[in-house]
């Protein structure tokens, strides 16, 4: 079986080799905690990929202002696929809050920080 290919078009690195600094993991964890308390971020009692991505981007702006996108990029969070990859790894590590994210949720295509926000599939 071949190595999984990164779903991030800007990175030729396979997902299994993509690295995210601990700050990225902590920030996604922080976003999950917020999403758990936000009914709009949930679907059938679980946090959806779309909801988590929306919350994560809102938190990035709240906490880092105009530098939010740059901070996320420094942490290798370029696209919504990166968020999904971090969540999958957190679930594999049995982090309780990560298990509140719908395991069948699709993270692909919600946002790409190299594209204008108007082109994202994320709805505000």
mmCIF file of N, CA and C in Angstrom:
data_model
loop_
_atom_site.group_PDB
_atom_site.id
_atom_site.type_symbol
_atom_site.label_atom_id
_atom_site.label_comp_id
_atom_site.label_asym_id
_atom_site.label_seq_id
_atom_site.Cartn_x
_atom_site.Cartn_y
_atom_site.Cartn_z
ATOM 1 N N UNK A 1 0.848 -1.171 0.000
ATOM 2 C CA UNK A 1 0.000 0.000 0.000
ATOM 3 C C UNK A 1 0.890 1.229 0.000
ATOM 4 N N UNK A 2 0.538 2.212 -0.793
ATOM 5 C CA UNK A 2 1.370 3.409 -0.884
ATOM 6 C C UNK A 2 1.137 4.327 0.307
ATOM 7 N N UNK A 3 2.091 5.203 0.522
ATOM 8 C CA UNK A 3 2.040 6.180 1.601
ATOM 9 C C UNK A 3 0.897 7.155 1.345
ATOM 10 N N UNK A 4 0.140 7.557 2.393
ATOM 11 C CA UNK A 4 -0.916 8.536 2.156
ATOM 12 C C UNK A 4 -0.320 9.836 1.655
ATOM 13 N N UNK A 5 -0.984 10.430 0.711
ATOM 14 C CA UNK A 5 -0.502 11.683 0.152
ATOM 15 C C UNK A 5 -1.160 12.822 0.900
ATOM 16 N N UNK A 6 -0.399 13.850 1.171
ATOM 17 C CA UNK A 6 -0.943 15.005 1.860
ATOM 18 C C UNK A 6 -2.076 15.598 1.049
ATOM 19 N N UNK A 7 -3.154 15.916 1.739
ATOM 20 C CA UNK A 7 -4.272 16.545 1.057
ATOM 21 C C UNK A 7 -4.080 18.043 0.951
ATOM 22 N N UNK A 8 -3.008 18.551 1.506
ATOM 23 C CA UNK A 8 -2.698 19.968 1.383
ATOM 24 C C UNK A 8 -1.950 20.184 0.076
ATOM 25 N N UNK A 9 -2.551 20.917 -0.864
ATOM 26 C CA UNK A 9 -1.929 21.060 -2.182
ATOM 27 C C UNK A 9 -0.603 21.805 -2.146
ATOM 28 N N UNK A 10 -0.346 22.550 -1.104
ATOM 29 C CA UNK A 10 0.886 23.331 -1.022
ATOM 30 C C UNK A 10 2.031 22.549 -0.397
ATOM 31 N N UNK A 11 1.772 21.306 -0.036
ATOM 32 C CA UNK A 11 2.802 20.517 0.612
ATOM 33 C C UNK A 11 2.905 19.145 -0.031
ATOM 34 N N UNK A 12 4.047 18.833 -0.625
ATOM 35 C CA UNK A 12 4.219 17.511 -1.207
ATOM 36 C C UNK A 12 4.540 16.448 -0.150
ATOM 37 N N UNK A 13 4.623 16.847 1.104
ATOM 38 C CA UNK A 13 4.972 15.937 2.186
ATOM 39 C C UNK A 13 3.789 15.031 2.508
ATOM 40 N N UNK A 14 3.996 13.713 2.569
ATOM 41 C CA UNK A 14 2.909 12.816 2.964
ATOM 42 C C UNK A 14 2.408 13.173 4.363
ATOM 43 N N UNK A 15 1.106 12.958 4.600
ATOM 44 C CA UNK A 15 0.526 13.274 5.905
ATOM 45 C C UNK A 15 1.280 12.616 7.048
ATOM 46 N N UNK A 16 1.744 11.391 6.834
ATOM 47 C CA UNK A 16 2.430 10.671 7.903
ATOM 48 C C UNK A 16 3.730 11.354 8.316
ATOM 49 N N UNK A 17 4.247 12.228 7.463
ATOM 50 C CA UNK A 17 5.506 12.914 7.762
ATOM 51 C C UNK A 17 5.312 14.386 8.115
ATOM 52 N N UNK A 18 4.082 14.908 7.952
ATOM 53 C CA UNK A 18 3.848 16.322 8.271
ATOM 54 C C UNK A 18 4.006 16.533 9.764
ATOM 55 N N UNK A 19 4.720 17.573 10.100
ATOM 56 C CA UNK A 19 4.982 17.889 11.501
ATOM 57 C C UNK A 19 4.247 19.163 11.879
ATOM 58 N N UNK A 20 3.724 19.175 13.067
ATOM 59 C CA UNK A 20 3.084 20.361 13.621
ATOM 60 C C UNK A 20 3.691 20.592 15.001
ATOM 61 N N UNK A 21 4.157 21.804 15.272
ATOM 62 C CA UNK A 21 4.735 22.080 16.582
ATOM 63 C C UNK A 21 3.680 21.932 17.678
ATOM 64 N N UNK A 22 4.145 21.747 18.886
ATOM 65 C CA UNK A 22 3.241 21.540 20.017
ATOM 66 C C UNK A 22 2.272 22.704 20.171
ATOM 67 N N UNK A 23 2.700 23.918 19.828
ATOM 68 C CA UNK A 23 1.794 25.070 19.908
ATOM 69 C C UNK A 23 0.591 24.885 18.989
ATOM 70 N N UNK A 24 0.793 24.271 17.835
ATOM 71 C CA UNK A 24 -0.315 24.015 16.909
ATOM 72 C C UNK A 24 -1.297 23.033 17.529
ATOM 73 N N UNK A 25 -0.776 21.989 18.145
ATOM 74 C CA UNK A 25 -1.626 20.984 18.783
ATOM 75 C C UNK A 25 -2.413 21.618 19.929
ATOM 76 N N UNK A 26 -1.737 22.436 20.737
ATOM 77 C CA UNK A 26 -2.423 23.115 21.844
ATOM 78 C C UNK A 26 -3.517 24.045 21.326
ATOM 79 N N UNK A 27 -3.248 24.726 20.225
ATOM 80 C CA UNK A 27 -4.235 25.661 19.687
ATOM 81 C C UNK A 27 -5.450 24.915 19.138
ATOM 82 N N UNK A 28 -5.235 23.808 18.451
ATOM 83 C CA UNK A 28 -6.360 22.994 17.969
ATOM 84 C C UNK A 28 -7.145 22.456 19.162
ATOM 85 N N UNK A 29 -6.450 22.022 20.199
ATOM 86 C CA UNK A 29 -7.108 21.537 21.418
ATOM 87 C C UNK A 29 -7.967 22.644 22.026
ATOM 88 N N UNK A 30 -7.420 23.847 22.091
ATOM 89 C CA UNK A 30 -8.130 25.023 22.590
ATOM 90 C C UNK A 30 -9.387 25.268 21.746
ATOM 91 N N UNK A 31 -9.265 25.166 20.435
ATOM 92 C CA UNK A 31 -10.407 25.365 19.537
ATOM 93 C C UNK A 31 -11.465 24.280 19.743
ATOM 94 N N UNK A 32 -11.037 23.046 19.965
ATOM 95 C CA UNK A 32 -11.990 21.960 20.221
ATOM 96 C C UNK A 32 -12.789 22.264 21.480
ATOM 97 N N UNK A 33 -12.111 22.715 22.537
ATOM 98 C CA UNK A 33 -12.812 23.037 23.789
ATOM 99 C C UNK A 33 -13.874 24.108 23.559
ATOM 100 N N UNK A 34 -13.563 25.111 22.759
ATOM 101 C CA UNK A 34 -14.548 26.146 22.436
ATOM 102 C C UNK A 34 -15.685 25.570 21.601
ATOM 103 N N UNK A 35 -15.355 24.728 20.641
ATOM 104 C CA UNK A 35 -16.372 24.152 19.752
ATOM 105 C C UNK A 35 -17.332 23.243 20.513
ATOM 106 N N UNK A 36 -16.849 22.574 21.537
ATOM 107 C CA UNK A 36 -17.704 21.704 22.348
ATOM 108 C C UNK A 36 -18.817 22.521 23.005
ATOM 109 N N UNK A 37 -18.516 23.771 23.343
ATOM 110 C CA UNK A 37 -19.499 24.645 24.002
ATOM 111 C C UNK A 37 -20.351 25.445 23.013
ATOM 112 N N UNK A 38 -20.122 25.290 21.732
ATOM 113 C CA UNK A 38 -20.817 26.070 20.702
ATOM 114 C C UNK A 38 -21.724 25.146 19.891
ATOM 115 N N UNK A 39 -23.019 25.240 20.132
ATOM 116 C CA UNK A 39 -23.972 24.354 19.449
ATOM 117 C C UNK A 39 -23.897 24.496 17.929
ATOM 118 N N UNK A 40 -23.565 25.686 17.440
ATOM 119 C CA UNK A 40 -23.481 25.904 15.988
ATOM 120 C C UNK A 40 -22.311 25.152 15.361
ATOM 121 N N UNK A 41 -21.346 24.731 16.172
ATOM 122 C CA UNK A 41 -20.176 24.013 15.663
ATOM 123 C C UNK A 41 -20.387 22.505 15.675
ATOM 124 N N UNK A 42 -21.583 22.086 16.076
ATOM 125 C CA UNK A 42 -21.831 20.662 16.245
ATOM 126 C C UNK A 42 -22.866 20.142 15.257
ATOM 127 N N UNK A 43 -22.784 18.849 15.032
ATOM 128 C CA UNK A 43 -23.745 18.134 14.202
ATOM 129 C C UNK A 43 -23.994 16.796 14.887
ATOM 130 N N UNK A 44 -25.227 16.528 15.229
ATOM 131 C CA UNK A 44 -25.595 15.275 15.907
ATOM 132 C C UNK A 44 -24.798 15.056 17.190
ATOM 133 N N UNK A 45 -24.567 16.130 17.940
ATOM 134 C CA UNK A 45 -23.894 16.017 19.230
ATOM 135 C C UNK A 45 -22.383 15.941 19.171
ATOM 136 N N UNK A 46 -21.813 15.950 17.996
ATOM 137 C CA UNK A 46 -20.351 15.919 17.836
ATOM 138 C C UNK A 46 -19.902 17.190 17.131
ATOM 139 N N UNK A 47 -18.681 17.616 17.414
ATOM 140 C CA UNK A 47 -18.116 18.781 16.739
ATOM 141 C C UNK A 47 -17.830 18.400 15.291
ATOM 142 N N UNK A 48 -18.280 19.224 14.366
ATOM 143 C CA UNK A 48 -18.051 18.948 12.943
ATOM 144 C C UNK A 48 -16.721 19.546 12.494
ATOM 145 N N UNK A 49 -16.196 19.038 11.408
ATOM 146 C CA UNK A 49 -14.969 19.596 10.841
ATOM 147 C C UNK A 49 -15.148 21.052 10.473
ATOM 148 N N UNK A 50 -16.278 21.368 9.853
ATOM 149 C CA UNK A 50 -16.560 22.755 9.481
ATOM 150 C C UNK A 50 -16.632 23.644 10.717
ATOM 151 N N UNK A 51 -17.340 23.182 11.741
ATOM 152 C CA UNK A 51 -17.480 23.972 12.966
ATOM 153 C C UNK A 51 -16.153 24.208 13.652
ATOM 154 N N UNK A 52 -15.322 23.171 13.724
ATOM 155 C CA UNK A 52 -14.015 23.320 14.358
ATOM 156 C C UNK A 52 -13.137 24.289 13.580
ATOM 157 N N UNK A 53 -13.150 24.197 12.267
ATOM 158 C CA UNK A 53 -12.334 25.113 11.454
ATOM 159 C C UNK A 53 -12.790 26.557 11.623
ATOM 160 N N UNK A 54 -14.101 26.777 11.669
ATOM 161 C CA UNK A 54 -14.628 28.127 11.861
ATOM 162 C C UNK A 54 -14.163 28.694 13.201
ATOM 163 N N UNK A 55 -14.312 27.902 14.256
ATOM 164 C CA UNK A 55 -13.899 28.340 15.597
ATOM 165 C C UNK A 55 -12.394 28.603 15.621
ATOM 166 N N UNK A 56 -11.605 27.713 15.034
ATOM 167 C CA UNK A 56 -10.149 27.869 15.035
ATOM 168 C C UNK A 56 -9.741 29.187 14.374
ATOM 169 N N UNK A 57 -10.338 29.505 13.237
ATOM 170 C CA UNK A 57 -9.998 30.752 12.546
ATOM 171 C C UNK A 57 -10.450 31.971 13.344
ATOM 172 N N UNK A 58 -11.616 31.885 13.978
ATOM 173 C CA UNK A 58 -12.085 32.993 14.817
ATOM 174 C C UNK A 58 -11.136 33.213 15.992
ATOM 175 N N UNK A 59 -10.703 32.124 16.625
ATOM 176 C CA UNK A 59 -9.766 32.238 17.746
ATOM 177 C C UNK A 59 -8.431 32.815 17.301
ATOM 178 N N UNK A 60 -7.979 32.430 16.109
ATOM 179 C CA UNK A 60 -6.706 32.962 15.601
ATOM 180 C C UNK A 60 -6.783 34.477 15.467
ATOM 181 N N UNK A 61 -7.906 34.979 14.974
ATOM 182 C CA UNK A 61 -8.078 36.429 14.846
ATOM 183 C C UNK A 61 -8.206 37.066 16.227
ATOM 184 N N UNK A 62 -8.996 36.446 17.110
ATOM 185 C CA UNK A 62 -9.177 36.991 18.463
ATOM 186 C C UNK A 62 -7.861 37.074 19.220
ATOM 187 N N UNK A 63 -7.040 36.039 19.100
ATOM 188 C CA UNK A 63 -5.819 35.970 19.900
ATOM 189 C C UNK A 63 -4.609 36.625 19.248
ATOM 190 N N UNK A 64 -4.560 36.649 17.916
ATOM 191 C CA UNK A 64 -3.369 37.159 17.232
ATOM 192 C C UNK A 64 -3.658 38.329 16.294
ATOM 193 N N UNK A 65 -4.916 38.747 16.219
ATOM 194 C CA UNK A 65 -5.285 39.878 15.370
ATOM 195 C C UNK A 65 -4.938 39.620 13.915
ATOM 196 N N UNK A 66 -4.420 40.649 13.268
ATOM 197 C CA UNK A 66 -4.070 40.566 11.857
ATOM 198 C C UNK A 66 -2.964 39.578 11.545
ATOM 199 N N UNK A 67 -2.266 39.107 12.563
ATOM 200 C CA UNK A 67 -1.190 38.128 12.366
ATOM 201 C C UNK A 67 -1.679 36.686 12.477
ATOM 202 N N UNK A 68 -2.987 36.501 12.700
ATOM 203 C CA UNK A 68 -3.530 35.161 12.908
ATOM 204 C C UNK A 68 -3.152 34.168 11.826
ATOM 205 N N UNK A 69 -3.321 34.557 10.567
ATOM 206 C CA UNK A 69 -2.991 33.645 9.463
ATOM 207 C C UNK A 69 -1.506 33.323 9.450
ATOM 208 N N UNK A 70 -0.672 34.315 9.717
ATOM 209 C CA UNK A 70 0.780 34.076 9.732
ATOM 210 C C UNK A 70 1.181 33.133 10.857
ATOM 211 N N UNK A 71 0.555 33.284 12.019
ATOM 212 C CA UNK A 71 0.860 32.384 13.139
ATOM 213 C C UNK A 71 0.471 30.956 12.770
ATOM 214 N N UNK A 72 -0.721 30.781 12.213
ATOM 215 C CA UNK A 72 -1.150 29.437 11.813
ATOM 216 C C UNK A 72 -0.197 28.837 10.788
ATOM 217 N N UNK A 73 0.232 29.639 9.824
ATOM 218 C CA UNK A 73 1.179 29.146 8.814
ATOM 219 C C UNK A 73 2.508 28.740 9.449
ATOM 220 N N UNK A 74 2.979 29.505 10.433
ATOM 221 C CA UNK A 74 4.227 29.151 11.123
ATOM 222 C C UNK A 74 4.093 27.802 11.824
ATOM 223 N N UNK A 75 2.887 27.476 12.229
ATOM 224 C CA UNK A 75 2.626 26.206 12.902
ATOM 225 C C UNK A 75 2.270 25.095 11.910
ATOM 226 N N UNK A 76 2.418 25.352 10.625
ATOM 227 C CA UNK A 76 2.073 24.387 9.568
ATOM 228 C C UNK A 76 0.582 24.073 9.514
ATOM 229 N N UNK A 77 -0.235 25.012 9.948
ATOM 230 C CA UNK A 77 -1.680 24.911 9.747
ATOM 231 C C UNK A 77 -1.995 25.831 8.575
ATOM 232 N N UNK A 78 -1.947 25.262 7.392
ATOM 233 C CA UNK A 78 -2.148 25.996 6.143
ATOM 234 C C UNK A 78 -3.575 25.839 5.631
ATOM 235 N N UNK A 79 -4.123 24.648 5.829
ATOM 236 C CA UNK A 79 -5.456 24.337 5.306
ATOM 237 C C UNK A 79 -6.271 23.604 6.366
ATOM 238 N N UNK A 80 -7.544 23.450 6.072
ATOM 239 C CA UNK A 80 -8.413 22.696 6.973
ATOM 240 C C UNK A 80 -7.974 21.232 7.064
ATOM 241 N N UNK A 81 -7.321 20.723 6.032
ATOM 242 C CA UNK A 81 -6.787 19.354 6.088
ATOM 243 C C UNK A 81 -5.760 19.212 7.207
ATOM 244 N N UNK A 82 -4.970 20.257 7.434
ATOM 245 C CA UNK A 82 -3.986 20.217 8.520
ATOM 246 C C UNK A 82 -4.679 20.110 9.871
ATOM 247 N N UNK A 83 -5.790 20.824 10.028
ATOM 248 C CA UNK A 83 -6.559 20.737 11.274
ATOM 249 C C UNK A 83 -7.044 19.303 11.458
ATOM 250 N N UNK A 84 -7.577 18.715 10.399
ATOM 251 C CA UNK A 84 -8.052 17.336 10.467
ATOM 252 C C UNK A 84 -6.955 16.356 10.829
ATOM 253 N N UNK A 85 -5.770 16.560 10.281
ATOM 254 C CA UNK A 85 -4.640 15.683 10.584
ATOM 255 C C UNK A 85 -4.266 15.767 12.065
ATOM 256 N N UNK A 86 -4.253 16.976 12.602
ATOM 257 C CA UNK A 86 -3.945 17.149 14.025
ATOM 258 C C UNK A 86 -5.020 16.471 14.875
ATOM 259 N N UNK A 87 -6.287 16.624 14.502
ATOM 260 C CA UNK A 87 -7.378 15.995 15.253
ATOM 261 C C UNK A 87 -7.232 14.475 15.237
ATOM 262 N N UNK A 88 -6.943 13.899 14.078
ATOM 263 C CA UNK A 88 -6.777 12.440 13.976
ATOM 264 C C UNK A 88 -5.648 11.973 14.896
ATOM 265 N N UNK A 89 -4.563 12.710 14.915
ATOM 266 C CA UNK A 89 -3.437 12.339 15.785
ATOM 267 C C UNK A 89 -3.809 12.481 17.259
ATOM 268 N N UNK A 90 -4.586 13.510 17.588
ATOM 269 C CA UNK A 90 -5.036 13.683 18.970
ATOM 270 C C UNK A 90 -5.975 12.545 19.368
ATOM 271 N N UNK A 91 -6.844 12.128 18.451
ATOM 272 C CA UNK A 91 -7.740 11.007 18.729
ATOM 273 C C UNK A 91 -6.946 9.722 18.932
ATOM 274 N N UNK A 92 -5.912 9.525 18.131
ATOM 275 C CA UNK A 92 -5.063 8.337 18.280
ATOM 276 C C UNK A 92 -4.345 8.343 19.627
ATOM 277 N N UNK A 93 -4.055 9.548 20.126
ATOM 278 C CA UNK A 93 -3.405 9.686 21.433
ATOM 279 C C UNK A 93 -4.430 9.661 22.571
ATOM 280 N N UNK A 94 -5.688 9.448 22.219
ATOM 281 C CA UNK A 94 -6.793 9.337 23.170
ATOM 282 C C UNK A 94 -6.967 10.584 24.032
ATOM 283 N N UNK A 95 -6.832 11.747 23.424
ATOM 284 C CA UNK A 95 -7.102 13.006 24.115
ATOM 285 C C UNK A 95 -8.617 13.167 24.157
ATOM 286 N N UNK A 96 -9.159 13.242 25.377
ATOM 287 C CA UNK A 96 -10.609 13.197 25.573
ATOM 288 C C UNK A 96 -11.390 14.147 24.679
ATOM 289 N N UNK A 97 -11.038 15.423 24.685
ATOM 290 C CA UNK A 97 -11.809 16.391 23.911
ATOM 291 C C UNK A 97 -11.779 16.077 22.419
ATOM 292 N N UNK A 98 -10.678 15.553 21.928
ATOM 293 C CA UNK A 98 -10.581 15.225 20.500
ATOM 294 C C UNK A 98 -11.595 14.156 20.114
ATOM 295 N N UNK A 99 -11.953 13.308 21.059
ATOM 296 C CA UNK A 99 -12.944 12.275 20.775
ATOM 297 C C UNK A 99 -14.354 12.837 20.654
ATOM 298 N N UNK A 100 -14.528 14.117 20.982
ATOM 299 C CA UNK A 100 -15.826 14.787 20.804
ATOM 300 C C UNK A 100 -15.980 15.326 19.380
ATOM 301 N N UNK A 101 -14.912 15.225 18.588
ATOM 302 C CA UNK A 101 -14.972 15.633 17.180
ATOM 303 C C UNK A 101 -15.446 14.432 16.372
ATOM 304 N N UNK A 102 -16.408 14.659 15.509
ATOM 305 C CA UNK A 102 -16.968 13.600 14.679
ATOM 306 C C UNK A 102 -15.863 12.940 13.858
ATOM 307 N N UNK A 103 -15.636 11.658 14.094
ATOM 308 C CA UNK A 103 -14.562 10.949 13.395
ATOM 309 C C UNK A 103 -14.850 10.800 11.908
ATOM 310 N N UNK A 104 -16.095 10.924 11.517
ATOM 311 C CA UNK A 104 -16.447 10.837 10.100
ATOM 312 C C UNK A 104 -16.485 12.211 9.438
ATOM 313 N N UNK A 105 -16.153 13.230 10.219
ATOM 314 C CA UNK A 105 -16.224 14.593 9.697
ATOM 315 C C UNK A 105 -15.182 14.817 8.613
ATOM 316 N N UNK A 106 -15.587 15.574 7.624
ATOM 317 C CA UNK A 106 -14.699 15.896 6.516
ATOM 318 C C UNK A 106 -14.015 17.230 6.792
ATOM 319 N N UNK A 107 -12.702 17.248 6.764
ATOM 320 C CA UNK A 107 -11.951 18.481 6.967
ATOM 321 C C UNK A 107 -11.469 19.078 5.651
ATOM 322 N N UNK A 108 -11.631 18.362 4.569
ATOM 323 C CA UNK A 108 -11.106 18.812 3.285
ATOM 324 C C UNK A 108 -11.857 19.995 2.703
ATOM 325 N N UNK A 109 -11.105 20.999 2.293
ATOM 326 C CA UNK A 109 -11.657 22.092 1.515
ATOM 327 C C UNK A 109 -12.346 23.217 2.255
ATOM 328 N N UNK A 110 -12.325 23.221 3.575
ATOM 329 C CA UNK A 110 -13.005 24.312 4.288
ATOM 330 C C UNK A 110 -12.243 25.621 4.179
ATOM 331 N N UNK A 111 -10.916 25.559 4.282
ATOM 332 C CA UNK A 111 -10.135 26.789 4.105
ATOM 333 C C UNK A 111 -8.732 26.464 3.638
ATOM 334 N N UNK A 112 -8.127 27.437 2.975
ATOM 335 C CA UNK A 112 -6.729 27.386 2.544
ATOM 336 C C UNK A 112 -6.206 28.806 2.701
ATOM 337 N N UNK A 113 -5.255 28.998 3.589
ATOM 338 C CA UNK A 113 -4.779 30.341 3.911
ATOM 339 C C UNK A 113 -4.077 31.037 2.752
ATOM 340 N N UNK A 114 -3.767 30.309 1.688
ATOM 341 C CA UNK A 114 -3.194 30.945 0.503
ATOM 342 C C UNK A 114 -4.269 31.440 -0.464
ATOM 343 N N UNK A 115 -5.515 31.146 -0.163
ATOM 344 C CA UNK A 115 -6.630 31.573 -1.013
ATOM 345 C C UNK A 115 -7.423 32.666 -0.297
ATOM 346 N N UNK A 116 -8.051 33.566 -1.054
ATOM 347 C CA UNK A 116 -8.901 34.577 -0.423
ATOM 348 C C UNK A 116 -10.064 33.912 0.318
ATOM 349 N N UNK A 117 -10.452 34.482 1.432
ATOM 350 C CA UNK A 117 -11.523 33.905 2.251
ATOM 351 C C UNK A 117 -12.816 33.708 1.460
ATOM 352 N N UNK A 118 -13.053 34.545 0.464
ATOM 353 C CA UNK A 118 -14.270 34.409 -0.346
ATOM 354 C C UNK A 118 -14.311 33.083 -1.101
ATOM 355 N N UNK A 119 -13.163 32.465 -1.306
ATOM 356 C CA UNK A 119 -13.105 31.197 -2.042
ATOM 357 C C UNK A 119 -13.220 29.981 -1.123
ATOM 358 N N UNK A 120 -13.208 30.202 0.168
ATOM 359 C CA UNK A 120 -13.326 29.088 1.107
ATOM 360 C C UNK A 120 -14.754 28.567 1.113
ATOM 361 N N UNK A 121 -14.912 27.310 1.481
ATOM 362 C CA UNK A 121 -16.239 26.717 1.618
ATOM 363 C C UNK A 121 -16.849 26.990 2.988
ATOM 364 N N UNK A 122 -16.077 27.573 3.876
ATOM 365 C CA UNK A 122 -16.527 27.851 5.237
ATOM 366 C C UNK A 122 -17.589 28.936 5.227
ATOM 367 N N UNK A 123 -18.666 28.721 5.966
ATOM 368 C CA UNK A 123 -19.745 29.707 6.082
ATOM 369 C C UNK A 123 -19.681 30.339 7.467
ATOM 370 N N UNK A 124 -19.762 31.661 7.513
ATOM 371 C CA UNK A 124 -19.660 32.390 8.787
ATOM 372 C C UNK A 124 -21.007 32.684 9.322
#
